[in-house]
Tab-separated table of C-alpha atoms and ligand atoms in Angstrom:
chain	number	residue	atom	x	y	z
A	1	MET	CA	7.573	23.762	-9.252
A	2	LYS	CA	5.462	21.842	-6.734
A	3	ARG	CA	7.197	20.250	-3.722
A	4	ALA	CA	6.084	16.797	-2.515
A	5	LEU	CA	7.089	14.791	0.557
A	6	ILE	CA	6.579	11.001	0.411
A	7	THR	CA	6.761	8.801	3.484
A	8	GLY	CA	7.447	5.157	2.662
A	9	ILE	CA	9.254	6.229	-0.573
A	10	SER	CA	11.351	3.034	-0.550
A	11	GLY	CA	8.304	0.787	-0.677
A	12	GLN	CA	6.349	-0.430	-3.678
A	13	ASP	CA	3.945	2.475	-3.955
A	14	GLY	CA	6.424	5.128	-2.832
A	15	SER	CA	8.801	4.214	-5.658
A	16	TYR	CA	6.060	4.370	-8.336
A	17	LEU	CA	4.758	7.609	-6.903
A	18	ALA	CA	8.222	9.149	-6.932
A	19	GLU	CA	8.560	8.241	-10.625
A	20	LEU	CA	5.190	9.783	-11.401
A	21	LEU	CA	5.944	13.018	-9.525
A	22	ILE	CA	9.444	13.388	-11.017
A	23	ALA	CA	7.981	12.955	-14.492
A	24	ARG	CA	5.550	15.779	-13.623
A	25	ASP	CA	8.470	18.091	-12.633
A	26	TYR	CA	7.840	17.985	-8.841
A	27	GLU	CA	10.646	18.545	-6.366
A	28	VAL	CA	10.471	15.221	-4.584
A	29	HIS	CA	11.471	14.696	-0.973
A	30	GLY	CA	11.480	11.258	0.631
A	31	LEU	CA	11.325	10.323	4.273
A	32	VAL	CA	13.378	7.243	5.089
A	33	ARG	CA	14.784	5.511	8.133
A	34	ARG	CA	18.368	6.324	9.066
A	35	ASP	CA	19.335	2.657	8.483
A	36	SER	CA	18.139	2.882	4.869
A	37	ILE	CA	20.438	5.784	4.142
A	38	GLU	CA	23.416	3.788	5.600
A	39	ASP	CA	22.541	0.662	3.544
A	40	SER	CA	20.959	2.280	0.492
A	41	SER	CA	21.912	-0.219	-2.203
A	42	ARG	CA	19.854	-2.906	-0.468
A	43	ARG	CA	17.170	-1.000	1.419
A	44	LEU	CA	16.480	1.617	-1.229
A	45	SER	CA	16.623	-0.852	-4.172
A	46	ASN	CA	13.221	0.172	-5.512
A	47	ILE	CA	14.425	3.771	-5.929
A	48	ASN	CA	18.103	3.415	-6.634
A	49	HIS	CA	17.453	4.572	-10.205
A	50	LEU	CA	15.807	7.792	-8.902
A	51	LYS	CA	18.324	8.698	-6.200
A	52	GLU	CA	19.724	11.714	-8.005
A	53	ASP	CA	16.191	13.215	-8.253
A	54	ILE	CA	15.129	12.744	-4.649
A	55	THR	CA	16.136	14.656	-1.523
A	56	PHE	CA	16.207	12.210	1.382
A	57	HIS	CA	15.415	12.998	5.007
A	58	ALA	CA	16.099	10.601	7.840
A	59	ALA	CA	13.115	10.387	10.175
A	60	ALA	CA	11.190	7.725	12.061
A	61	LEU	CA	7.425	7.383	12.284
A	62	ASP	CA	7.640	6.975	16.050
A	63	ASN	CA	9.593	10.210	16.541
A	64	GLU	CA	7.310	13.236	16.377
A	65	LEU	CA	10.120	15.780	16.553
A	66	SER	CA	11.936	14.190	13.593
A	67	LEU	CA	8.751	14.389	11.504
A	68	TYR	CA	8.025	17.976	12.592
A	69	LYS	CA	11.533	19.087	11.654
A	70	VAL	CA	11.272	17.563	8.144
A	71	ILE	CA	7.900	19.176	7.510
A	72	ALA	CA	8.981	22.562	8.831
A	73	LYS	CA	12.100	22.439	6.655
A	74	VAL	CA	10.593	21.059	3.411
A	75	GLN	CA	7.310	23.044	3.531
A	76	PRO	CA	5.665	20.619	1.078
A	77	ASP	CA	2.720	21.462	-1.123
A	78	GLU	CA	1.651	17.818	-1.038
A	79	CYS	CA	2.404	15.084	1.503
A	80	TYR	CA	1.778	11.406	0.633
A	81	HIS	CA	1.774	9.263	3.755
A	82	LEU	CA	2.495	5.734	2.546
A	83	ALA	CA	4.840	4.502	5.291
A	84	ALA	CA	3.420	1.779	7.430
A	85	SER	CA	4.002	-1.640	8.760
A	86	SER	CA	1.995	-3.157	5.921
A	87	PHE	CA	2.061	-6.951	6.319
A	88	VAL	CA	-1.282	-8.009	7.827
A	89	SER	CA	0.003	-11.321	9.217
A	90	TYR	CA	2.610	-9.613	11.390
A	91	SER	CA	-0.134	-7.662	13.034
A	92	PHE	CA	-1.351	-10.826	14.724
A	93	GLU	CA	2.109	-11.310	16.270
A	94	ASP	CA	3.182	-7.771	16.970
A	95	GLU	CA	0.087	-5.831	17.974
A	96	TYR	CA	1.599	-3.013	20.023
A	97	SER	CA	4.308	-1.867	17.651
A	98	ILE	CA	2.083	-2.050	14.559
A	99	LEU	CA	-0.766	-0.120	16.150
A	100	THR	CA	1.560	2.564	17.601
A	101	THR	CA	3.711	2.908	14.482
A	102	ASN	CA	0.814	3.156	12.060
A	103	PHE	CA	-1.479	5.293	14.149
A	104	ASN	CA	1.006	7.555	15.908
A	105	GLY	CA	2.962	8.117	12.697
A	106	THR	CA	-0.176	9.429	11.024
A	107	HIS	CA	-1.063	11.541	13.990
A	108	PHE	CA	2.398	13.046	14.317
A	109	LEU	CA	2.352	13.931	10.592
A	110	LEU	CA	-1.062	15.562	10.737
A	111	ALA	CA	-0.231	17.513	13.855
A	112	SER	CA	3.079	18.681	12.375
A	113	LEU	CA	1.367	19.740	9.152
A	114	LYS	CA	-1.284	21.700	11.071
A	115	GLU	CA	1.443	23.630	12.922
A	116	ALA	CA	4.184	24.040	10.332
A	117	SER	CA	2.586	23.688	6.882
A	118	PRO	CA	-1.222	24.016	7.109
A	119	ASP	CA	-1.780	24.575	3.406
A	120	CYS	CA	-0.148	21.277	2.495
A	121	ARG	CA	-2.425	18.705	0.893
A	122	PHE	CA	-2.254	15.322	2.694
A	123	PHE	CA	-2.921	11.830	1.398
A	124	PHE	CA	-3.260	8.817	3.731
A	125	ALA	CA	-2.983	5.249	2.440
A	126	GLY	CA	-5.982	3.482	3.962
A	127	SER	CA	-6.879	-0.086	3.325
A	128	SER	CA	-9.680	-2.489	2.433
A	129	GLU	CA	-8.699	-4.111	5.732
A	130	MET	CA	-10.602	-1.246	7.378
A	131	PHE	CA	-13.777	-2.980	6.140
A	132	GLY	CA	-12.465	-6.321	7.469
A	133	THR	CA	-15.272	-8.801	7.988
A	134	VAL	CA	-17.999	-7.598	5.649
A	135	GLU	CA	-21.640	-8.374	5.230
A	136	ALA	CA	-21.852	-7.664	1.521
A	137	ALA	CA	-19.682	-7.232	-1.561
A	138	PRO	CA	-18.668	-5.030	-3.268
A	139	GLN	CA	-17.813	-2.419	-0.621
A	140	ASP	CA	-17.898	1.337	-1.174
A	141	GLU	CA	-17.343	4.514	0.820
A	142	ALA	CA	-20.637	3.951	2.665
A	143	THR	CA	-19.891	0.393	3.779
A	144	PRO	CA	-19.579	0.043	7.589
A	145	PHE	CA	-16.079	-0.592	8.869
A	146	ASN	CA	-15.422	-3.802	10.816
A	147	PRO	CA	-11.669	-4.410	10.965
A	148	ARG	CA	-10.441	-7.908	11.876
A	149	SER	CA	-6.718	-7.265	12.595
A	150	ILE	CA	-4.602	-4.770	14.475
A	151	TYR	CA	-3.342	-3.594	11.048
A	152	GLY	CA	-6.955	-2.888	9.993
A	153	ILE	CA	-7.650	-1.148	13.295
A	154	SER	CA	-4.505	1.019	12.909
A	155	LYS	CA	-5.649	2.084	9.413
A	156	LEU	CA	-9.203	2.770	10.498
A	157	ALA	CA	-8.158	4.832	13.503
A	158	SER	CA	-5.793	6.839	11.266
A	159	HIS	CA	-8.612	7.360	8.771
A	160	HIS	CA	-10.760	8.819	11.521
A	161	LEU	CA	-7.911	11.156	12.423
A	162	VAL	CA	-7.625	12.279	8.791
A	163	ARG	CA	-11.317	13.109	8.729
A	164	ASN	CA	-11.033	14.900	12.021
A	165	TYR	CA	-8.190	17.094	10.846
A	166	ARG	CA	-10.168	17.845	7.696
A	167	THR	CA	-13.394	18.856	9.447
A	168	GLN	CA	-11.972	20.396	12.671
A	169	TYR	CA	-8.877	22.147	11.349
A	170	GLY	CA	-9.658	22.602	7.643
A	171	LEU	CA	-6.673	20.548	6.412
A	172	PHE	CA	-6.888	19.299	2.821
A	173	ALA	CA	-6.569	15.711	4.060
A	174	CYS	CA	-7.824	12.639	2.158
A	175	THR	CA	-7.857	8.853	2.596
A	176	GLY	CA	-7.592	6.365	-0.292
A	177	ILE	CA	-9.177	3.082	0.761
A	178	LEU	CA	-6.817	0.910	-1.236
A	179	TYR	CA	-7.470	-2.699	-2.195
A	180	ASN	CA	-4.535	-5.036	-2.933
A	181	HIS	CA	-2.273	-3.824	-5.691
A	182	GLU	CA	0.764	-5.597	-7.018
A	183	SER	CA	3.866	-5.255	-9.169
A	184	PRO	CA	7.385	-6.642	-9.575
A	185	ARG	CA	8.340	-4.268	-6.724
A	186	ARG	CA	6.107	-6.048	-4.224
A	187	ASP	CA	7.885	-7.436	-1.181
A	188	PHE	CA	8.486	-11.236	-1.222
A	189	LYS	CA	6.323	-11.921	1.840
A	190	PHE	CA	3.057	-11.013	0.032
A	191	VAL	CA	1.378	-13.924	-1.656
A	192	THR	CA	1.614	-12.619	-5.242
A	193	ARG	CA	5.356	-11.984	-5.263
A	194	LYS	CA	5.950	-15.106	-3.186
A	195	ILE	CA	4.228	-17.175	-5.864
A	196	THR	CA	5.852	-15.565	-8.920
A	197	SER	CA	9.366	-15.592	-7.461
A	198	GLN	CA	9.175	-19.176	-6.270
A	199	ALA	CA	7.586	-20.329	-9.578
A	200	ALA	CA	10.573	-18.738	-11.385
A	201	ARG	CA	13.024	-20.474	-9.017
A	202	ILE	CA	11.309	-23.839	-9.633
A	203	LYS	CA	11.441	-23.275	-13.388
A	204	LEU	CA	15.174	-22.573	-13.103
A	205	GLY	CA	15.701	-25.711	-11.012
A	206	LEU	CA	16.651	-23.678	-7.921
A	207	ALA	CA	13.673	-24.849	-5.797
A	208	ASP	CA	11.142	-27.677	-5.917
A	209	LYS	CA	8.251	-26.694	-3.635
A	210	LEU	CA	6.038	-23.686	-2.875
A	211	TYR	CA	4.268	-23.643	0.527
A	212	LEU	CA	1.062	-21.589	0.684
A	213	GLY	CA	-1.883	-21.044	2.973
A	214	ASN	CA	-5.524	-20.754	1.937
A	215	LEU	CA	-5.796	-21.205	-1.845
A	216	ALA	CA	-9.496	-20.398	-1.758
A	217	ALA	CA	-8.898	-16.859	-0.402
A	218	LEU	CA	-10.232	-14.181	-2.771
A	219	ARG	CA	-8.667	-10.800	-3.350
A	220	ASP	CA	-9.350	-7.756	-5.516
A	221	TRP	CA	-5.890	-7.367	-7.059
A	222	GLY	CA	-4.951	-4.254	-9.039
A	223	TYR	CA	-1.816	-2.840	-10.594
A	224	ALA	CA	0.353	-0.598	-8.343
A	225	PRO	CA	1.182	2.073	-10.968
A	226	ASP	CA	-2.548	2.526	-11.599
A	227	TYR	CA	-3.100	3.013	-7.849
A	228	VAL	CA	-0.437	5.715	-7.441
A	229	GLN	CA	-2.068	7.504	-10.399
A	230	ALA	CA	-5.317	7.499	-8.377
A	231	ILE	CA	-3.463	8.672	-5.244
A	232	TRP	CA	-2.004	11.647	-7.152
A	233	GLN	CA	-5.374	12.527	-8.729
A	234	ILE	CA	-7.063	12.622	-5.319
A	235	LEU	CA	-4.734	15.444	-4.219
A	236	GLN	CA	-5.301	17.370	-7.460
A	237	HIS	CA	-9.069	17.579	-6.953
A	238	HIS	CA	-10.675	20.841	-5.871
A	239	THR	CA	-12.183	19.250	-2.761
A	240	PRO	CA	-10.632	16.907	-0.191
A	241	ASP	CA	-12.445	13.580	0.033
A	242	ASP	CA	-12.086	9.846	0.641
A	243	TYR	CA	-12.237	7.224	-2.125
A	244	VAL	CA	-12.283	3.446	-2.607
A	245	ILE	CA	-9.579	2.437	-5.098
A	246	ALA	CA	-10.187	-1.025	-6.459
A	247	THR	CA	-10.791	-3.083	-9.624
A	248	GLY	CA	-14.135	-4.588	-8.565
A	249	VAL	CA	-12.965	-8.075	-9.662
A	250	ASN	CA	-12.102	-10.937	-7.359
A	251	HIS	CA	-9.635	-13.759	-8.078
A	252	SER	CA	-8.650	-16.617	-5.784
A	253	VAL	CA	-5.072	-17.417	-4.716
A	254	GLU	CA	-5.578	-20.687	-6.659
A	255	GLU	CA	-6.395	-18.765	-9.850
A	256	PHE	CA	-3.327	-16.656	-9.307
A	257	VAL	CA	-1.021	-19.619	-8.749
A	258	THR	CA	-2.499	-21.501	-11.725
A	259	CYS	CA	-1.886	-18.541	-14.019
A	260	ALA	CA	1.678	-17.862	-12.774
A	261	PHE	CA	2.770	-21.522	-13.118
A	262	SER	CA	1.106	-22.059	-16.496
A	263	TYR	CA	2.806	-18.923	-17.754
A	264	LEU	CA	6.068	-20.840	-17.209
A	265	GLY	CA	4.666	-24.051	-18.713
A	266	LEU	CA	4.252	-25.712	-15.259
A	267	ASN	CA	1.312	-27.323	-13.440
A	268	TYR	CA	1.133	-25.817	-9.923
A	269	ARG	CA	-0.302	-29.055	-8.509
A	270	ASP	CA	3.107	-30.682	-8.991
A	271	TYR	CA	4.815	-28.124	-6.679
A	272	VAL	CA	2.386	-26.397	-4.297
A	273	GLU	CA	1.856	-27.757	-0.737
A	274	ILE	CA	-0.427	-26.297	1.926
A	275	ASP	CA	1.333	-25.139	5.072
A	276	PRO	CA	-0.873	-24.246	8.048
A	277	ARG	CA	1.607	-21.549	9.120
A	278	PHE	CA	0.403	-19.438	6.178
A	279	TYR	CA	-3.292	-20.138	6.722
A	280	ARG	CA	-5.595	-17.269	7.680
A	281	GLN	CA	-9.232	-17.583	8.612
A	282	ALA	CA	-11.451	-17.990	5.580
A	283	GLU	CA	-13.776	-15.104	4.735
A	284	ASP	CA	-17.464	-15.802	4.020
A	285	ILE	CA	-17.814	-12.658	1.936
A	286	PRO	CA	-14.728	-11.405	0.067
A	287	LEU	CA	-13.242	-7.943	0.027
A	288	CYS	CA	-14.029	-6.502	-3.391
A	289	GLY	CA	-14.190	-2.766	-4.026
A	290	ASN	CA	-16.679	-0.561	-5.843
A	291	ALA	CA	-14.674	2.329	-7.275
A	292	THR	CA	-17.610	4.150	-8.887
A	293	LYS	CA	-17.047	7.306	-6.812
A	294	ILE	CA	-13.455	7.893	-7.981
A	295	ARG	CA	-14.374	6.962	-11.584
A	296	ASN	CA	-17.194	9.525	-11.634
A	297	ALA	CA	-15.399	12.287	-9.696
A	298	LEU	CA	-11.839	11.974	-11.090
A	299	GLY	CA	-12.152	9.765	-14.181
A	300	TRP	CA	-9.844	7.156	-12.720
A	301	GLN	CA	-10.070	3.507	-13.677
A	302	PRO	CA	-7.727	0.486	-13.550
A	303	THR	CA	-5.859	-0.321	-16.754
A	304	LYS	CA	-4.516	-3.877	-16.278
A	305	PRO	CA	-6.318	-7.219	-15.783
A	306	LEU	CA	-4.644	-9.677	-13.431
A	307	GLU	CA	-3.244	-11.890	-16.208
A	308	ASP	CA	-1.301	-8.931	-17.612
A	309	ILE	CA	0.022	-8.030	-14.138
A	310	ILE	CA	1.255	-11.583	-13.672
A	311	ALA	CA	2.843	-11.582	-17.130
A	312	GLU	CA	4.947	-8.550	-16.187
A	313	TRP	CA	6.755	-10.501	-13.362
B	1	NDP	P1	5.516	-1.424	1.424
B	1	NDP	O1	5.502	-2.388	2.533
B	1	NDP	O2	6.143	-1.804	0.125
B	1	NDP	O3	6.284	-0.085	1.910
B	1	NDP	C1	6.108	0.383	3.195
B	1	NDP	C2	7.030	1.585	3.399
B	1	NDP	O4	6.871	2.065	4.762
B	1	NDP	C3	8.535	1.269	3.247
B	1	NDP	O5	9.141	2.355	2.581
B	1	NDP	C4	9.037	1.193	4.690
B	1	NDP	O6	10.352	1.525	4.838
B	1	NDP	C5	8.136	2.226	5.349
B	1	NDP	N1	8.054	2.036	6.805
B	1	NDP	C6	7.563	1.002	7.426
B	1	NDP	N2	7.681	1.163	8.769
B	1	NDP	C7	8.238	2.375	8.947
B	1	NDP	C8	8.682	3.125	10.067
B	1	NDP	N3	8.467	2.687	11.342
B	1	NDP	N4	9.273	4.362	9.875
B	1	NDP	C9	9.495	4.799	8.636
B	1	NDP	N5	9.125	4.138	7.505
B	1	NDP	C10	8.530	2.958	7.684
B	1	NDP	O7	4.022	-0.924	1.200
B	1	NDP	P2	3.260	-0.520	-0.133
B	1	NDP	O8	4.114	0.395	-0.869
B	1	NDP	O9	2.745	-1.757	-0.739
B	1	NDP	O10	2.013	0.228	0.517
B	1	NDP	C11	2.039	1.628	0.742
B	1	NDP	C12	0.976	1.965	1.782
B	1	NDP	O11	-0.306	1.595	1.290
B	1	NDP	C13	1.136	1.282	3.145
B	1	NDP	O12	0.716	2.192	4.098
B	1	NDP	C14	0.139	0.121	3.091
B	1	NDP	O13	-0.324	-0.222	4.367
B	1	NDP	C15	-0.933	0.734	2.224
B	1	NDP	N6	-1.688	-0.250	1.425
B	1	NDP	C16	-1.063	-0.999	0.514
B	1	NDP	C17	-1.770	-1.903	-0.253
B	1	NDP	C18	-1.151	-2.789	-1.283
B	1	NDP	O14	-1.767	-3.702	-1.788
B	1	NDP	N7	0.152	-2.576	-1.612
B	1	NDP	C19	-3.237	-2.000	-0.112
B	1	NDP	C20	-3.803	-1.187	0.903
B	1	NDP	C21	-3.036	-0.304	1.660
B	1	NDP	P3	11.512	0.409	5.024
B	1	NDP	O15	11.849	0.046	3.597
B	1	NDP	O16	12.601	1.122	5.699
B	1	NDP	O17	10.924	-0.712	5.781
B	2	GDR	P1	-3.105	-9.000	2.335
B	2	GDR	O1	-1.968	-9.541	1.312
B	2	GDR	O2	-3.079	-9.672	3.631
B	2	GDR	O3	-4.368	-9.007	1.534
B	2	GDR	O4	-2.584	-7.513	2.564
B	2	GDR	P2	-1.242	-10.980	1.278
B	2	GDR	O5	-0.562	-11.020	-0.086
B	2	GDR	O6	-0.350	-11.165	2.465
B	2	GDR	O7	-2.394	-12.021	1.350
B	2	GDR	C1	-3.375	-12.111	0.329
B	2	GDR	C2	-4.249	-13.361	0.511
B	2	GDR	O8	-3.472	-14.495	0.214
B	2	GDR	C3	-3.723	-15.529	1.200
B	2	GDR	N1	-2.560	-16.404	1.265
B	2	GDR	C4	-1.287	-16.092	1.638
B	2	GDR	N2	-0.763	-14.877	1.962
B	2	GDR	C5	0.584	-14.853	2.242
B	2	GDR	N3	1.124	-13.698	2.521
B	2	GDR	N4	1.351	-15.988	2.173
B	2	GDR	C6	0.881	-17.214	1.814
B	2	GDR	O9	1.536	-18.218	1.766
B	2	GDR	C7	-0.548	-17.238	1.529
B	2	GDR	N5	-1.376	-18.250	1.151
B	2	GDR	C8	-2.560	-17.734	0.983
B	2	GDR	C9	-3.924	-14.693	2.503
B	2	GDR	O10	-4.619	-15.480	3.435
B	2	GDR	C10	-4.763	-13.537	1.952
B	2	GDR	O11	-6.106	-13.928	1.873
B	2	GDR	C11	-2.216	-6.635	1.523
B	2	GDR	C12	-1.185	-5.626	2.077
B	2	GDR	O12	-0.675	-4.886	1.009
B	2	GDR	C13	-1.824	-4.731	3.098
B	2	GDR	O13	-0.898	-3.658	3.487
B	2	GDR	C14	-3.069	-4.077	2.445
B	2	GDR	O14	-3.728	-3.219	3.376
B	2	GDR	C15	-4.014	-5.137	1.933
B	2	GDR	O15	-3.346	-5.954	0.984
B	2	GDR	C16	-5.267	-4.522	1.257
């Protein structure tokens, strides 16, 4: 039986990955913050249905010793590092803590694995935000990085660490360069869940307005369960490598909101108002991924178009 350690197991991707690994007979260990164990019904709501099948370990990304102890004790065959401060907007307000949490957390994990469990395979959740402001679309593994937020910088710096541990120390360490992926387990601050949840409240008469930022913004939105399938496949390959994981299709926020409201028989124009607080700088060229490498190497491809993802909400 393989043993896996997931950081960020309470998040969207961590919960789907835990399901996937349990279904494949893994012994699943999850790293969570101490507060989450104390308040599990609320803070572990994505994985409450899996609690009996997961061994939880309290540790914090900013505490190297706590991470080292967990790795030394669990001796995982595979480690999926998904924990991060993941909301890009916060990174404009809280630069220091986001950079240190995301970067140091990755560094502490890699260093601990090198010392205590060097044969463990390691996956790092990178981001399309590592490409940031781009000169061309779609982007692939050869596209130059040009991050535009502290979040993007934290992910890019971590990605360089992953490569360094692979080439210098021989760790089986990989980065998935993930484009946006969504599901009903997405946190409410992200635009997709914000739209679908508020549209439902409006339909039920519990709210009357939805305040959004830039409706023209384009994103390459995929389906979270597809992306954790890709993450798992990356660690099953014979060679460690880095891959773009994306659908290759862009939709605007306006298309998303139109689809979500019309699904409920509503016209979004009657309810949506623009609020400058949610506005981010417009992008000349959108982030849109070319996933040819992972399709050719691992046979992975996305299964759900955006309309079907929205319909699931
Ligand atoms: P979520 O925001 O849903 O989950 C993040 C997880 O990280 C939560 O379990 C959270 O725990 C944990 N976490 C955050 N800060 C800390 C900390 N200081 N110490 C310990 N745990 C912490 O993210 P997703 O599941 O959507 O994404 C997974 C990963 O993939 C992230 O690294 C994200 O940056 C990356 N990514 C995601 C994309 C997407 O579209 N979803 C696209 C590109 C990259 P808690 O519940 O206690 O806060
Ligand atoms: P993103 O996701 O920043 O791409 O990061 P988010 O859903 O926050 O924004 C997507 C796009 O929607 C536009 N937008 C709004 N966004 C929010 N949150 N709220 C609004 O009201 C709103 N109105 C318009 C944004 O400007 C943006 O263009 C996600 C996270 O999962 C990251 O962790 C991950 O690395 C990237 O995707 C790839």
